[in-house]
Short mmCIF file of C-alpha atoms in Angstrom, two decimals:
data_model
loop_
_atom_site.label_atom_id
_atom_site.label_comp_id
_atom_site.label_asym_id
_atom_site.label_seq_id
_atom_site.Cartn_x
_atom_site.Cartn_y
_atom_site.Cartn_z
CA UNK A 3 45.77 117.69 122.89
CA UNK A 4 49.55 117.70 122.84
CA UNK A 5 51.02 114.79 120.86
CA UNK A 6 54.77 114.41 121.13
CA UNK A 7 54.98 111.34 118.96
CA UNK A 8 57.52 108.61 119.51
CA UNK A 9 61.03 109.96 120.22
CA UNK A 10 63.27 108.93 117.37
CA UNK A 11 66.42 107.13 118.57
CA UNK A 12 69.79 107.69 116.92
CA UNK A 13 69.35 104.93 114.34
CA UNK A 14 70.12 107.31 111.53
CA UNK A 15 73.52 108.03 113.04
CA UNK A 16 74.18 104.30 113.41
CA UNK A 17 73.20 103.62 109.82
CA UNK A 18 75.24 106.51 108.48
CA UNK A 19 78.22 105.33 110.49
CA UNK A 20 77.88 101.81 109.06
CA UNK A 21 77.71 103.09 105.51
CA UNK A 22 80.62 105.47 106.00
CA UNK A 23 82.68 102.64 107.51
CA UNK A 24 81.78 100.37 104.60
CA UNK A 25 82.69 103.03 102.04
CA UNK A 26 85.96 103.66 103.87
CA UNK A 27 86.93 99.99 103.93
CA UNK A 28 85.84 99.40 100.34
CA UNK A 29 87.15 102.45 98.56
CA UNK A 30 89.96 103.72 100.79
CA UNK A 31 93.01 104.68 98.83
CA UNK A 32 95.86 102.42 100.01
CA UNK A 33 98.21 105.34 99.65
CA UNK A 34 96.21 107.28 102.22
CA UNK A 35 95.55 104.39 104.54
CA UNK A 36 99.06 103.03 104.56
CA UNK A 37 101.46 103.09 107.53
CA UNK A 38 103.64 106.14 108.14
CA UNK A 39 106.81 104.47 106.87
CA UNK A 40 105.15 103.76 103.51
CA UNK A 41 104.18 107.41 103.23
CA UNK A 42 107.80 108.30 103.98
CA UNK A 43 108.91 106.01 101.15
CA UNK A 44 106.38 107.61 98.80
CA UNK A 45 107.88 111.02 99.60
CA UNK A 46 111.53 109.98 99.21
CA UNK A 47 113.09 111.41 96.04
CA UNK A 48 114.30 108.64 93.75
CA UNK A 49 117.97 109.45 93.02
CA UNK A 50 117.94 107.29 89.90
CA UNK A 51 115.28 109.49 88.32
CA UNK A 52 115.80 112.82 90.06
CA UNK A 53 119.60 113.17 90.11
CA UNK A 54 120.80 110.30 87.88
CA UNK A 55 122.59 108.81 90.83
CA UNK A 56 122.67 105.47 92.65
CA UNK A 57 123.18 107.17 96.01
CA UNK A 58 120.79 109.02 98.31
CA UNK A 59 122.66 110.31 101.36
CA UNK A 60 119.72 111.55 103.42
CA UNK A 61 121.63 111.23 106.71
CA UNK A 62 124.73 112.98 105.35
CA UNK A 63 127.11 110.12 106.23
CA UNK A 64 129.06 109.61 103.01
CA UNK A 65 130.99 112.87 102.83
CA UNK A 66 133.55 113.11 100.05
CA UNK A 67 133.14 109.41 99.27
CA UNK A 68 129.59 109.82 98.00
CA UNK A 69 130.77 110.52 94.45
CA UNK A 70 133.20 107.57 94.59
CA UNK A 71 130.50 105.17 95.78
CA UNK A 72 128.16 106.42 93.08
CA UNK A 73 130.92 106.01 90.50
CA UNK A 74 131.43 102.37 91.46
CA UNK A 75 127.70 101.64 91.30
CA UNK A 76 127.46 103.26 87.86
CA UNK A 77 130.44 101.27 86.61
CA UNK A 78 128.80 98.00 87.63
CA UNK A 79 125.50 99.05 86.06
CA UNK A 80 127.04 100.17 82.76
CA UNK A 81 128.89 96.88 82.48
CA UNK A 82 125.53 95.11 82.55
CA UNK A 83 125.86 93.93 86.13
CA UNK A 84 123.87 94.47 89.27
CA UNK A 85 122.11 97.72 90.11
CA UNK A 86 123.36 98.77 93.54
CA UNK A 87 121.58 101.62 95.33
CA UNK A 88 122.89 103.13 98.58
CA UNK A 89 120.48 105.01 100.86
CA UNK A 90 121.21 106.64 104.22
CA UNK A 91 118.41 108.00 106.40
CA UNK A 92 118.25 109.47 109.88
CA UNK A 93 115.05 107.68 110.85
CA UNK A 94 112.38 105.35 109.52
CA UNK A 95 109.95 105.87 112.40
CA UNK A 96 108.61 102.74 114.06
CA UNK A 97 109.18 100.49 111.05
CA UNK A 98 111.73 97.71 111.09
CA UNK A 99 114.64 98.18 108.74
CA UNK A 100 113.75 94.89 107.01
CA UNK A 101 110.19 95.89 106.08
CA UNK A 102 111.32 99.38 105.11
CA UNK A 103 114.03 97.97 102.84
CA UNK A 104 111.65 95.56 101.09
CA UNK A 105 109.07 98.31 100.54
CA UNK A 106 111.65 100.83 99.28
CA UNK A 107 113.20 98.20 97.02
CA UNK A 108 109.82 97.46 95.48
CA UNK A 109 108.76 101.12 95.25
CA UNK A 110 111.87 102.13 93.32
CA UNK A 111 112.01 98.85 91.40
CA UNK A 112 115.74 98.38 91.97
CA UNK A 113 117.17 96.01 89.38
CA UNK A 114 116.10 94.98 85.90
CA UNK A 115 112.58 93.64 85.54
CA UNK A 116 113.54 90.32 83.98
CA UNK A 117 116.62 89.71 86.12
CA UNK A 118 115.82 91.11 89.59
CA UNK A 119 119.51 91.93 89.89
CA UNK A 120 119.16 94.78 92.36
CA UNK A 121 120.90 95.41 95.69
CA UNK A 122 119.84 98.01 98.24
CA UNK A 123 122.20 99.16 100.98
CA UNK A 124 120.05 100.92 103.59
CA UNK A 125 121.70 102.68 106.56
CA UNK A 126 119.50 104.17 109.31
CA UNK A 127 121.74 106.29 111.51
CA UNK A 128 119.18 106.94 114.25
CA UNK A 129 118.63 103.22 114.80
CA UNK A 130 122.35 102.45 114.24
CA UNK A 131 121.44 99.75 111.74
CA UNK A 132 122.48 98.79 108.23
CA UNK A 133 120.72 96.43 105.85
CA UNK A 134 121.77 94.81 102.57
CA UNK A 135 118.61 93.87 100.66
CA UNK A 136 119.16 91.46 97.78
CA UNK A 137 116.99 91.00 94.68
CA UNK A 138 115.57 87.61 93.76
CA UNK A 139 118.00 87.11 90.89
CA UNK A 140 121.08 87.61 93.06
CA UNK A 141 120.15 85.46 96.05
CA UNK A 142 122.35 82.65 94.68
CA UNK A 143 125.34 84.97 94.21
CA UNK A 144 124.88 87.01 97.40
CA UNK A 145 123.14 84.77 99.95
CA UNK A 146 122.33 85.97 103.45
CA UNK A 147 125.59 84.60 104.86
CA UNK A 148 127.79 86.54 102.44
CA UNK A 149 125.75 89.70 102.95
CA UNK A 150 126.26 89.26 106.70
CA UNK A 151 130.03 88.89 106.21
CA UNK A 152 130.14 92.20 104.38
CA UNK A 153 128.12 94.15 106.94
CA UNK A 154 129.70 92.53 110.00
CA UNK A 155 133.34 92.22 108.93
CA UNK A 156 133.67 95.27 106.67
CA UNK A 157 131.18 98.03 107.49
CA UNK A 158 130.48 97.65 111.22
CA UNK A 159 134.11 98.02 112.44
CA UNK A 160 134.34 101.36 110.60
CA UNK A 161 130.92 102.44 111.87
CA UNK A 162 131.87 101.74 115.48
CA UNK A 163 134.79 104.11 115.04
CA UNK A 164 132.49 106.74 113.57
CA UNK A 165 134.03 106.39 110.10
CA UNK A 166 130.86 105.94 108.06
CA UNK A 167 132.52 107.23 104.91
CA UNK A 168 135.11 104.46 104.77
CA UNK A 169 132.64 101.85 105.96
CA UNK A 170 130.34 102.45 103.01
CA UNK A 171 133.17 102.79 100.53
CA UNK A 172 134.75 99.43 101.39
CA UNK A 173 131.33 97.80 101.69
CA UNK A 174 130.77 98.77 98.06
CA UNK A 175 134.18 97.35 97.12
CA UNK A 176 133.27 94.06 98.82
CA UNK A 177 129.97 93.89 96.97
CA UNK A 178 131.79 94.36 93.67
CA UNK A 179 134.21 91.54 94.52
CA UNK A 180 131.34 89.13 95.17
CA UNK A 181 129.53 90.14 91.99
CA UNK A 182 132.65 89.81 89.84
CA UNK A 183 133.73 86.56 91.50
CA UNK A 184 130.82 84.63 93.04
CA UNK A 185 133.25 81.91 94.20
CA UNK A 186 135.38 84.30 96.27
CA UNK A 187 136.20 83.12 99.78
CA UNK A 188 135.20 84.96 102.91
CA UNK A 189 138.73 86.28 103.35
CA UNK A 190 138.73 87.63 99.80
CA UNK A 191 135.30 89.21 100.18
CA UNK A 192 135.96 91.07 103.44
CA UNK A 193 139.48 92.23 102.62
CA UNK A 194 139.81 95.99 103.03
CA UNK A 195 141.15 96.96 99.64
CA UNK A 196 140.18 98.65 96.41
CA UNK A 197 139.07 96.18 93.76
CA UNK A 198 138.10 98.94 91.37
CA UNK A 199 139.18 102.55 91.49
CA UNK A 200 136.38 105.11 91.22
CA UNK A 201 136.05 106.49 87.71
CA UNK A 202 137.27 103.36 85.94
CA UNK A 203 135.23 101.15 83.66
CA UNK A 204 134.32 97.53 84.27
CA UNK A 205 134.60 95.33 81.21
CA UNK A 206 131.24 93.66 80.52
CA UNK A 207 133.11 90.41 79.85
CA UNK A 208 133.97 90.27 83.55
CA UNK A 209 130.33 89.95 84.59
CA UNK A 210 129.75 86.22 85.18
CA UNK A 211 126.79 85.00 83.15
CA UNK A 212 125.65 82.71 85.92
CA UNK A 213 125.37 85.68 88.26
CA UNK A 214 122.26 87.17 86.75
CA UNK A 215 119.97 84.42 85.59
CA UNK A 216 116.53 85.50 84.49
CA UNK A 217 113.91 84.70 87.11
CA UNK A 218 110.88 85.52 84.97
CA UNK A 219 109.32 82.06 85.18
CA UNK A 220 110.04 81.74 88.88
CA UNK A 221 108.58 85.17 89.56
CA UNK A 222 105.45 84.38 87.55
CA UNK A 223 104.94 81.18 89.50
CA UNK A 224 105.63 82.94 92.81
CA UNK A 225 103.16 85.72 92.00
CA UNK A 226 100.52 83.19 91.06
CA UNK A 227 100.97 81.45 94.41
CA UNK A 228 100.72 84.76 96.26
CA UNK A 229 97.58 85.78 94.36
CA UNK A 230 95.97 82.42 95.03
CA UNK A 231 96.85 82.74 98.70
CA UNK A 232 95.41 86.26 98.95
CA UNK A 233 92.22 85.57 97.03
CA UNK A 234 91.50 82.35 98.87
CA UNK A 235 89.78 79.28 97.46
CA UNK A 236 86.65 79.65 95.38
CA UNK A 237 84.51 78.02 98.08
CA UNK A 238 85.35 80.95 100.36
CA UNK A 239 83.84 83.37 97.85
CA UNK A 240 80.72 81.23 97.57
CA UNK A 241 80.45 80.94 101.35
CA UNK A 242 80.42 84.73 101.62
CA UNK A 243 77.65 85.08 99.05
CA UNK A 244 74.94 83.54 101.24
CA UNK A 245 75.54 85.79 104.31
CA UNK A 246 75.32 88.75 101.95
CA UNK A 247 72.44 87.86 99.68
CA UNK A 248 70.08 86.13 102.12
CA UNK A 249 69.78 88.81 104.86
CA UNK A 250 70.10 91.54 102.24
CA UNK A 251 67.16 90.20 100.26
CA UNK A 252 65.24 89.60 103.49
CA UNK A 253 65.69 93.27 104.43
CA UNK A 254 64.78 94.35 100.91
CA UNK A 255 61.53 92.37 101.01
CA UNK A 256 60.87 93.86 104.45
CA UNK A 257 61.15 97.35 102.97
CA UNK A 258 58.72 96.48 100.17
CA UNK A 259 56.29 94.89 102.61
CA UNK A 260 56.51 97.81 105.03
CA UNK A 261 55.97 100.42 102.32
CA UNK A 262 53.16 98.43 100.72
CA UNK A 263 51.37 98.31 104.05
CA UNK A 264 51.76 102.05 104.55
CA UNK A 265 50.04 102.93 101.30
CA UNK A 266 46.76 101.38 102.39
CA UNK A 267 47.03 102.06 106.13
CA UNK A 268 45.03 104.51 108.21
CA UNK A 269 48.16 105.88 109.90
CA UNK A 270 48.60 109.65 109.81
CA UNK A 271 51.68 111.42 108.48
CA UNK A 272 53.60 111.38 111.75
CA UNK A 273 53.03 107.69 112.32
CA UNK A 274 54.08 106.91 108.74
CA UNK A 275 57.15 109.10 109.26
CA UNK A 276 58.13 107.12 112.37
CA UNK A 277 57.54 103.84 110.56
CA UNK A 278 59.85 104.78 107.68
CA UNK A 279 62.40 106.44 109.97
CA UNK A 280 62.57 103.33 112.15
CA UNK A 281 63.50 101.32 109.07
CA UNK A 282 66.69 103.31 108.41
CA UNK A 283 68.83 100.32 109.35
CA UNK A 284 66.95 98.22 106.81
CA UNK A 285 67.39 100.83 104.08
CA UNK A 286 71.12 100.97 104.80
CA UNK A 287 71.62 97.32 105.72
CA UNK A 288 69.91 95.86 102.67
CA UNK A 289 72.20 97.51 100.08
CA UNK A 290 75.26 96.92 102.23
CA UNK A 291 74.59 93.21 102.68
CA UNK A 292 73.58 92.76 99.07
CA UNK A 293 76.83 94.39 98.05
CA UNK A 294 78.76 91.99 100.30
CA UNK A 295 77.21 89.19 98.27
CA UNK A 296 78.10 90.94 95.03
CA UNK A 297 81.71 91.46 96.12
CA UNK A 298 81.91 87.82 97.20
CA UNK A 299 80.65 86.87 93.75
CA UNK A 300 83.27 89.11 92.14
CA UNK A 301 86.10 87.48 94.05
CA UNK A 302 85.34 84.17 92.44
CA UNK A 303 83.72 85.06 89.14
CA UNK A 304 83.89 88.64 87.87
CA UNK A 305 85.88 91.85 88.15
CA UNK A 306 85.77 94.61 90.74
CA UNK A 307 84.07 97.16 88.49
CA UNK A 308 80.49 96.42 89.52
CA UNK A 309 81.04 96.89 93.24
CA UNK A 310 82.14 100.45 92.62
CA UNK A 311 78.99 101.06 90.55
CA UNK A 312 76.33 99.15 92.45
CA UNK A 313 77.17 100.16 96.02
CA UNK A 314 76.66 103.91 95.47
CA UNK A 315 73.51 103.18 93.46
CA UNK A 316 72.09 100.89 96.13
CA UNK A 317 72.91 103.07 99.12
CA UNK A 318 72.28 106.40 97.42
CA UNK A 319 69.00 105.22 95.93
CA UNK A 320 67.83 103.91 99.29
CA UNK A 321 68.64 107.16 101.05
CA UNK A 322 67.01 109.32 98.37
CA UNK A 323 63.85 107.21 98.45
CA UNK A 324 63.68 107.30 102.24
CA UNK A 325 64.38 111.03 102.58
CA UNK A 326 61.77 111.92 99.96
CA UNK A 327 59.11 109.87 101.74
CA UNK A 328 60.08 111.21 105.17
CA UNK A 329 59.61 114.73 103.86
CA UNK A 330 56.32 113.77 102.22
CA UNK A 331 54.93 112.18 105.39
CA UNK A 332 56.08 115.07 107.59
CA UNK A 333 54.26 117.62 105.45
CA UNK A 334 51.14 115.51 104.88
CA UNK A 335 47.95 117.09 106.39
CA UNK A 336 46.95 115.86 109.83
CA UNK A 337 43.41 115.01 110.89
CA UNK A 338 42.21 116.33 114.21
CA UNK A 339 41.65 113.53 116.69
CA UNK A 340 38.79 115.51 118.25
CA UNK A 341 36.68 116.74 115.30
CA UNK A 342 38.29 114.80 112.41
CA UNK A 343 38.86 118.01 110.43
CA UNK A 344 42.15 118.95 108.82
CA UNK A 345 44.69 120.68 111.03
CA UNK A 346 47.08 123.38 109.89
CA UNK A 347 50.81 123.51 110.55
CA UNK A 348 52.19 126.66 112.21
CA UNK A 349 55.31 128.44 111.06
CA UNK A 350 58.54 128.21 113.06
CA UNK A 351 57.91 131.71 114.44
CA UNK A 352 54.34 130.99 115.53
CA UNK A 353 54.83 127.53 117.00
CA UNK A 354 57.04 128.78 119.88
CA UNK A 355 53.92 130.00 121.69
CA UNK A 356 52.82 126.37 122.13
CA UNK A 357 56.21 124.99 123.20
CA UNK A 358 57.79 124.72 126.62
CA UNK A 359 60.84 126.87 127.29
CA UNK A 360 63.07 123.81 127.18
CA UNK A 361 61.64 122.82 123.81
CA UNK A 362 62.31 126.30 122.43
CA UNK A 363 65.87 125.98 123.75
CA UNK A 364 66.23 122.66 121.90
CA UNK A 365 65.12 124.28 118.65
CA UNK A 366 67.55 127.15 119.20
CA UNK A 367 70.33 124.61 119.79
CA UNK A 368 69.38 122.83 116.56
CA UNK A 369 69.13 119.43 118.24
CA UNK A 370 65.35 118.97 118.03
CA UNK A 371 62.75 120.41 115.67
CA UNK A 372 59.09 120.67 116.66
CA UNK A 373 56.09 120.84 114.34
CA UNK A 374 52.93 122.31 115.83
CA UNK A 375 49.57 121.50 114.25
CA UNK A 376 46.42 123.33 115.38
CA UNK A 377 42.73 122.86 114.68
CA UNK A 378 39.91 125.40 114.70
CA UNK A 379 38.32 123.40 117.49
CA UNK A 380 41.25 124.29 119.75
CA UNK A 381 43.07 120.97 119.58
CA UNK A 382 46.87 121.20 119.42
CA UNK A 383 49.28 118.51 118.30
CA UNK A 384 53.05 118.82 118.86
CA UNK A 385 55.36 116.49 116.96
CA UNK A 386 59.01 116.04 117.89
CA UNK A 387 61.82 115.36 115.37
CA UNK A 388 65.36 114.83 116.58
CA UNK A 389 68.23 116.10 114.50
CA UNK A 390 70.65 113.40 113.25
CA UNK A 391 73.41 115.28 115.06
CA UNK A 392 71.68 115.29 118.44
CA UNK A 393 73.88 114.49 121.41
CA UNK A 394 72.88 113.00 124.74
CA UNK A 395 70.25 114.85 126.81
CA UNK A 396 71.18 117.02 129.76
CA UNK A 397 71.52 114.88 132.92
CA UNK A 398 69.70 117.60 134.88
CA UNK A 399 66.75 118.86 132.76
CA UNK A 400 66.67 116.03 130.18
CA UNK A 401 66.45 118.46 127.25
CA UNK A 402 68.80 118.11 124.28
CA UNK A 403 70.59 121.35 125.07
CA UNK A 404 73.74 119.78 126.49
CA UNK A 405 77.00 120.04 124.53
CA UNK A 406 80.75 120.62 124.72
CA UNK A 407 81.27 124.32 125.37
CA UNK A 408 84.98 124.64 126.12
CA UNK A 409 88.25 122.71 125.99
CA UNK A 410 91.12 124.06 128.06
CA UNK A 411 94.66 123.06 128.93
CA UNK A 412 95.44 122.53 132.60
CA UNK A 413 99.06 121.50 132.19
CA UNK A 414 101.11 121.83 129.03
CA UNK A 415 102.78 118.63 127.76
CA UNK A 416 106.55 118.44 127.40
CA UNK A 417 109.03 116.02 125.83
CA UNK A 418 109.03 113.77 128.89
CA UNK A 419 105.44 113.69 130.09
CA UNK A 420 101.90 114.12 128.85
CA UNK A 421 99.84 117.17 129.68
CA UNK A 422 96.37 117.45 131.14
CA UNK A 423 93.26 119.13 129.83
CA UNK A 424 89.60 119.53 130.64
CA UNK A 425 86.45 119.39 128.53
CA UNK A 426 83.60 121.52 129.86
CA UNK A 427 80.09 120.36 128.98
CA UNK A 428 77.24 122.80 129.63
CA UNK A 429 73.48 122.94 129.21
CA UNK A 430 72.24 126.12 127.54
CA UNK A 431 68.85 125.77 129.20
CA UNK A 432 69.40 124.91 132.87
CA UNK A 433 73.09 125.95 133.15
CA UNK A 434 74.16 122.49 134.33
CA UNK A 435 77.91 121.91 133.77
CA UNK A 436 80.24 118.93 133.94
CA UNK A 437 84.04 118.81 133.71
CA UNK A 438 85.74 115.82 132.08
CA UNK A 439 89.57 115.52 132.35
CA UNK A 440 91.65 114.14 129.48
CA UNK A 441 95.31 113.54 128.66
CA UNK A 442 97.31 115.54 126.10
CA UNK A 443 99.92 113.54 124.19
CA UNK A 444 103.50 114.36 125.09
CA UNK A 445 105.60 116.39 122.67
CA UNK A 446 107.81 114.50 120.24
CA UNK A 447 111.31 115.50 119.33
CA UNK A 448 112.15 116.22 115.74
CA UNK A 449 113.70 112.82 115.13
CA UNK A 450 110.49 111.17 116.33
CA UNK A 451 108.16 112.90 113.92
CA UNK A 452 107.48 112.67 110.24
CA UNK A 453 108.10 116.37 109.95
CA UNK A 454 111.55 115.83 111.40
CA UNK A 455 112.20 113.17 108.81
CA UNK A 456 110.92 115.40 106.03
CA UNK A 457 113.16 118.24 107.22
CA UNK A 458 116.21 116.01 107.20
CA UNK A 459 115.42 114.64 103.76
CA UNK A 460 114.81 118.09 102.34
CA UNK A 461 118.13 119.32 103.71
CA UNK A 462 119.92 116.30 102.31
CA UNK A 463 118.31 116.81 98.91
CA UNK A 464 119.48 120.43 98.83
CA UNK A 465 122.99 119.36 99.84
CA UNK A 466 123.03 116.72 97.10
CA UNK A 467 121.86 119.24 94.52
CA UNK A 468 124.57 121.73 95.54
CA UNK A 469 127.16 118.98 95.37
CA UNK A 470 126.12 118.07 91.82
CA UNK A 471 126.28 121.73 90.78
CA UNK A 472 129.78 122.19 92.21
CA UNK A 473 131.37 118.91 91.22
CA UNK A 474 129.42 117.81 88.19
CA UNK A 475 129.03 114.10 87.50
CA UNK A 476 130.96 111.31 85.87
CA UNK A 477 130.96 109.05 82.85
CA UNK A 478 133.30 106.33 81.78
CA UNK A 479 135.44 105.64 78.76
CA UNK A 480 138.11 103.20 77.74
CA UNK A 481 138.15 99.60 76.61
CA UNK A 482 140.11 97.69 79.25
CA UNK A 483 138.65 96.14 82.37
CA UNK A 484 139.88 98.62 84.96
CA UNK A 485 141.05 101.47 82.81
CA UNK A 486 139.37 104.66 81.76
CA UNK A 487 138.93 108.18 82.96
CA UNK A 488 136.34 110.15 84.86
CA UNK A 489 133.80 111.85 82.69
CA UNK A 490 130.71 113.99 82.76
CA UNK A 491 127.44 112.38 83.85
CA UNK A 492 125.69 113.54 80.69
CA UNK A 493 126.64 110.28 78.97
CA UNK A 494 125.03 108.26 81.74
CA UNK A 495 121.57 107.59 80.36
CA UNK A 496 119.01 105.63 82.32
CA UNK A 497 116.88 103.66 79.85
CA UNK A 498 113.11 104.00 79.81
CA UNK A 499 112.64 100.43 81.02
CA UNK A 500 114.95 100.92 83.99
CA UNK A 501 113.64 99.38 87.19
CA UNK A 502 111.04 96.78 87.96
CA UNK A 503 113.21 94.55 90.11
CA UNK A 504 111.90 92.84 93.22
CA UNK A 505 113.28 91.53 96.48
CA UNK A 506 112.10 88.50 98.38
CA UNK A 507 113.46 89.69 101.71
CA UNK A 508 116.90 88.12 101.36
CA UNK A 509 119.97 89.86 102.74
CA UNK A 510 121.43 90.76 106.11
CA UNK A 511 120.94 93.31 108.90
CA UNK A 512 123.58 94.46 111.38
CA UNK A 513 123.77 96.90 114.29
CA UNK A 514 126.67 98.88 115.67
#
């Protein structure tokens, strides 16, 4: 007789998909899973480390004032004051300038770790926006209102006239006035004048002590509140343990019970194979759910080390056990249903003589594998095993010989509209075909793509490097407040503990 066995549904694919999804969610590298703007920040060269500068002019807006602005920032830093970093970019993609500024501030660690006395001036030319991001320790000296005065009354009027160079230069001068005199009035802050000439030294005695109060205790308390908020209350961890452990253990006991029953059953190899194969969701679900319980336990009680160890052991062990038994049951001798003698399994070359043409086509396509068992009494048994990668059957002949054969473009996309394409599905057995239309994403201009951003940044980096080679850098000497001469940047040493500052989102944003 011909025995096809029970067709195996795509449970294996479902289980594998669940496990892959779980692994992805559990062990995904945040650096790889992060939004595009965070990847852009990761790729930005840090001028403080790479070129010993406080300025990164990625958009090329600062011109001959770049060195002057950098000189003023270095003077403030060397006097023990705030760390001011100026960054210009052409684009930040779809991110808001506020979230980009906070992330960049944190990534570079602008400001001293125990003082949070950093300031970031971020100018995005494509969006026509500028942002002053203020570190925690300076929010009392430079509150949002004062930051807004500086952007709105000083920088924006210059920007509207296309004079970005002067706008940034006098913005820096205004920042220095606030930092040196926290009680300055609005009129004093926004006055267009030079408080400090580039290349001069700021006397450390001029830095008000009350300007940069240590925020270590406040930061520790704030971080504790954030961690408590993210981790959730302990009862939440306990409440997640039951939905993990209970169904996980139930599935685990089901596996043991199912396998224990198979050992003493009268089922033949194919029937045992189907029984184990049908339980694939249990073999995958049990370790997954048990691990949910373990992770929930970790949140409240232990570290994260064990989840990384136990999940691969659970899932991998379950798969290895199942695959070994599937192979064992598939190769186990079959008894003839007619004479009760042992049957013999034919080779792949010999079994084609007993298969239908469509079945041979399925084997050639690699979607289904057939085992043919024959007995000396003339009885024939055909067993069907679907490949895990099997697609849907052909709508015409119902054999698994139907797949995507061609993808073609009907209309090319352009910068204004999407294109059109077609996917051609064909059956290799009955020649049935089906055409499925799809849309091709429109082309993006250079300023819309990450590659465009990368190109602009690379060009700016080369320009900056050439500028440093031609003009050298600066250092400062002298003993009086605003006296001294320009000097070579070799004396400007960034200490090993530089950075570590944080921003709480304070500051101001303006458009022009």
